[in-house]
Amino acid sequence: MIGRRAWLAAGMAVLAARGAGAQRGGASVALPVKLDDTVVGPHERAVLLCWGDRIAYDAPPWDPLNPSAEAAEAQFGWDARIVALIEPPPAADGIPRAILAIAHPTVDPRMAFPGGWDRPEVAAAMQGATLINLMRQDGGWRVVDGGYQTRRITARTLCRLSGPVAETIGSVATGMLGVSGGAATPWGTLLLTEGDPAPWVARLGGAVDAARFGWVAELDPLDPLAVPAKRTALGRFAHGDAAAALAADGRAVVYMTDRRPGGYLFRFVSEGPATEPDALDRGTLFVARFERGEGMRWLPLPAGAESARDPVAAAEALEPTPLDTPSGLAVDPRRPRLFLACRGAPPGPRGSAGSVIEILPAAGDHAAETAVGQVLLVGSEPPPLPPRSGRSGAAQEAPPLPPARPAMPDTLAMDPNGRRLWIGTNHGGLVGRQADALYACTIEGPSRGQALPIYAAPRAAAIGGVAVSPDGTALFTVARRPGAEPGASFERPGTRWPAFDPAVPPRTALLSLTRRGGGMVGG
């Protein structure tokens, strides 16, 4: 079994074996921390939505000083992470359109509410998920106000339970809590993953049944009235993300991360074809074990409701590989290949800066028993500032940041054409020398592992995922939780981005990045 340190050491050995050129290719210019955000190269950004902006057509105006659950259920959430972009069937007018699914994982009371006084019912309405309609108009991509598929999913949304656990606890569930990630599926649905429900259950004072949260929900993103179905066969744990693929024989395959330090990588393979109704209700759960060299094996969990209720406990008996806070996932649309982001631990003497791992299933089949795991890159932080020198009190310029690799990679996304991997980093609000940024990473050829930043978030903000427009001319990303650093508060944030108005708190924002003058974004 490869533990965390051994796996990272093995990754460094792989990088070293690629030669000095690959080592140089893996490094990039680190971007400094600023109160404002930074756009790199021939790109420009636009703000599409901010925390509190209306989602429902009849939503009341945002009033951060007097929040209410009724208003929050119709507004963009406090935190955000892009889940997936879905391209609907072409419309008769020929206008390009898309549906963007966004998770709202957290609500920090010290930053979301005046005085830091928690309002659990309002927080439960601020979290969940949002689906919005986008369309290409006047040369750019815009949010459609009152779009047909536009909706909010919160703690009060009607859901249903299906699969083995539903047979014992019932088929009705109200709401989703701590939606952390998800994916669009090749069979035309949307997956939304719930994170660890325990903090939300405690926060809501036992008003919810914990057994009905912590699942993966599936819904039809094209139907605004679709009831999310929590697929209990996929297991209940603290999900970080999910990715979906088709096996060689047409079965559904869902990869899932257990987003804990030392968490596991899980896989579900359906019993029948993905096109069958409720295909995700019957199948087998697996957990990954990385073996000697670059080998990897999928270990099946015992069948039944007990494994579904607690797959982490069921997996531990099989001695799977604990990973360095496994987080983001991305499936290559061109070939059978999975990328996994391990976020690492907070910076410090015992922390790591994370890594991105490429997983190639045997025989090109996502349902194969074995795979090959290769390290694409290992994250690194800039070294600490050197001791100050010279006369006491003399003004000194901060030295430029040295090259660094993406530190604490958290979210991943593939270009639709499979040319590059997009990596978003997340330091969890800890402010160091390097800003959290969005990187474009080459995944093939002599510059494999080279990750170049194109956008850096403002102070204490993380990158909340990325999606590429169907025509490749726009990149959608999120600057999440700006100013929410240790010691900050609603009244005294680390920055007031994006408005920089002393009367307005900092706001998570959905952004579009485009190339000045038009053309393909990022390259």
PDB file of N, CA, C and O in Angstrom, residues 23 74 101 174 210 216 232 236 254 260 290 307 327 331 360 397 401 451 466 475 508:
ATOM      1  N   GLN A  23      10.851  19.083 -16.192  1.00  0.00           N
ATOM      2  CA  GLN A  23      10.870  19.801 -14.924  1.00  0.00           C
ATOM      3  C   GLN A  23      10.602  21.280 -15.167  1.00  0.00           C
ATOM      4  O   GLN A  23       9.837  21.913 -14.453  1.00  0.00           O
ATOM      5  N   ALA A  74     -34.044  32.470  -3.796  1.00  0.00           N
ATOM      6  CA  ALA A  74     -34.223  32.955  -5.163  1.00  0.00           C
ATOM      7  C   ALA A  74     -32.996  33.694  -5.677  1.00  0.00           C
ATOM      8  O   ALA A  74     -33.037  34.289  -6.756  1.00  0.00           O
ATOM      9  N   ALA A 101     -24.358  24.505 -14.409  1.00  0.00           N
ATOM     10  CA  ALA A 101     -24.727  24.027 -13.077  1.00  0.00           C
ATOM     11  C   ALA A 101     -23.657  24.448 -12.084  1.00  0.00           C
ATOM     12  O   ALA A 101     -22.466  24.238 -12.314  1.00  0.00           O
ATOM     13  N   THR A 174     -36.266  15.729   1.689  1.00  0.00           N
ATOM     14  CA  THR A 174     -36.436  17.168   1.470  1.00  0.00           C
ATOM     15  C   THR A 174     -35.084  17.844   1.504  1.00  0.00           C
ATOM     16  O   THR A 174     -34.396  17.817   2.517  1.00  0.00           O
ATOM     17  N   ALA A 210     -30.308  13.152   9.242  1.00  0.00           N
ATOM     18  CA  ALA A 210     -28.958  13.026   8.690  1.00  0.00           C
ATOM     19  C   ALA A 210     -28.857  11.909   7.667  1.00  0.00           C
ATOM     20  O   ALA A 210     -28.071  12.009   6.710  1.00  0.00           O
ATOM     21  N   VAL A 216     -25.230  11.183  -3.646  1.00  0.00           N
ATOM     22  CA  VAL A 216     -25.114  11.753  -4.990  1.00  0.00           C
ATOM     23  C   VAL A 216     -26.508  11.785  -5.599  1.00  0.00           C
ATOM     24  O   VAL A 216     -27.188  10.757  -5.660  1.00  0.00           O
ATOM     25  N   THR A 232     -28.699   6.049  -3.740  1.00  0.00           N
ATOM     26  CA  THR A 232     -28.012   5.522  -2.563  1.00  0.00           C
ATOM     27  C   THR A 232     -27.033   4.409  -2.894  1.00  0.00           C
ATOM     28  O   THR A 232     -26.148   4.118  -2.089  1.00  0.00           O
ATOM     29  N   ARG A 236     -22.791   6.806   0.739  1.00  0.00           N
ATOM     30  CA  ARG A 236     -22.938   8.019   1.545  1.00  0.00           C
ATOM     31  C   ARG A 236     -21.615   8.322   2.242  1.00  0.00           C
ATOM     32  O   ARG A 236     -21.140   7.555   3.070  1.00  0.00           O
ATOM     33  N   VAL A 254     -19.253   5.954 -12.541  1.00  0.00           N
ATOM     34  CA  VAL A 254     -19.181   7.221 -11.801  1.00  0.00           C
ATOM     35  C   VAL A 254     -17.994   7.150 -10.851  1.00  0.00           C
ATOM     36  O   VAL A 254     -17.915   6.254 -10.002  1.00  0.00           O
ATOM     37  N   ARG A 260     -11.498  13.941   2.342  1.00  0.00           N
ATOM     38  CA  ARG A 260     -10.911  14.067   3.670  1.00  0.00           C
ATOM     39  C   ARG A 260      -9.406  13.902   3.522  1.00  0.00           C
ATOM     40  O   ARG A 260      -8.941  13.248   2.589  1.00  0.00           O
ATOM     41  N   PHE A 290      -3.556   1.982  -4.957  1.00  0.00           N
ATOM     42  CA  PHE A 290      -2.372   2.194  -5.789  1.00  0.00           C
ATOM     43  C   PHE A 290      -1.301   1.218  -5.325  1.00  0.00           C
ATOM     44  O   PHE A 290      -0.937   1.178  -4.143  1.00  0.00           O
ATOM     45  N   SER A 307     -22.896  -1.420   2.967  1.00  0.00           N
ATOM     46  CA  SER A 307     -21.776  -0.776   2.278  1.00  0.00           C
ATOM     47  C   SER A 307     -22.183   0.583   1.739  1.00  0.00           C
ATOM     48  O   SER A 307     -21.386   1.528   1.739  1.00  0.00           O
ATOM     49  N   SER A 327      -9.839  15.594  -4.305  1.00  0.00           N
ATOM     50  CA  SER A 327     -10.859  16.623  -4.504  1.00  0.00           C
ATOM     51  C   SER A 327     -11.460  16.555  -5.899  1.00  0.00           C
ATOM     52  O   SER A 327     -12.397  15.822  -6.143  1.00  0.00           O
ATOM     53  N   VAL A 331     -12.903  13.781 -16.532  1.00  0.00           N
ATOM     54  CA  VAL A 331     -12.770  12.704 -17.513  1.00  0.00           C
ATOM     55  C   VAL A 331     -12.437  13.320 -18.865  1.00  0.00           C
ATOM     56  O   VAL A 331     -13.043  14.315 -19.276  1.00  0.00           O
ATOM     57  N   LEU A 360      -5.126   5.898 -16.220  1.00  0.00           N
ATOM     58  CA  LEU A 360      -5.422   5.298 -17.523  1.00  0.00           C
ATOM     59  C   LEU A 360      -5.971   3.895 -17.295  1.00  0.00           C
ATOM     60  O   LEU A 360      -5.224   2.988 -16.902  1.00  0.00           O
ATOM     61  N   GLU A 397      11.267  46.875  -1.720  1.00  0.00           N
ATOM     62  CA  GLU A 397      10.307  46.242  -2.597  1.00  0.00           C
ATOM     63  C   GLU A 397      10.316  44.740  -2.366  1.00  0.00           C
ATOM     64  O   GLU A 397      11.362  44.146  -2.140  1.00  0.00           O
ATOM     65  N   LEU A 401       8.184  36.871  -7.339  1.00  0.00           N
ATOM     66  CA  LEU A 401       7.934  35.481  -7.001  1.00  0.00           C
ATOM     67  C   LEU A 401       8.681  34.555  -7.956  1.00  0.00           C
ATOM     68  O   LEU A 401       8.668  34.770  -9.168  1.00  0.00           O
ATOM     69  N   ALA A 451       1.966  24.083 -16.567  1.00  0.00           N
ATOM     70  CA  ALA A 451       0.735  24.734 -16.135  1.00  0.00           C
ATOM     71  C   ALA A 451       0.963  26.236 -16.068  1.00  0.00           C
ATOM     72  O   ALA A 451       1.761  26.713 -15.262  1.00  0.00           O
ATOM     73  N   VAL A 466     -14.229  25.492 -13.300  1.00  0.00           N
ATOM     74  CA  VAL A 466     -14.152  26.120 -14.617  1.00  0.00           C
ATOM     75  C   VAL A 466     -14.986  25.304 -15.598  1.00  0.00           C
ATOM     76  O   VAL A 466     -15.178  24.098 -15.427  1.00  0.00           O
ATOM     77  N   LEU A 475     -14.451  31.189 -21.184  1.00  0.00           N
ATOM     78  CA  LEU A 475     -14.142  30.313 -20.059  1.00  0.00           C
ATOM     79  C   LEU A 475     -14.910  30.858 -18.863  1.00  0.00           C
ATOM     80  O   LEU A 475     -14.808  32.046 -18.546  1.00  0.00           O
ATOM     81  N   THR A 508     -18.700  36.406  -3.667  1.00  0.00           N
ATOM     82  CA  THR A 508     -18.373  35.367  -4.630  1.00  0.00           C
ATOM     83  C   THR A 508     -18.954  35.764  -5.977  1.00  0.00           C
ATOM     84  O   THR A 508     -20.076  36.270  -6.062  1.00  0.00           O
TER      85      THR A 508
END
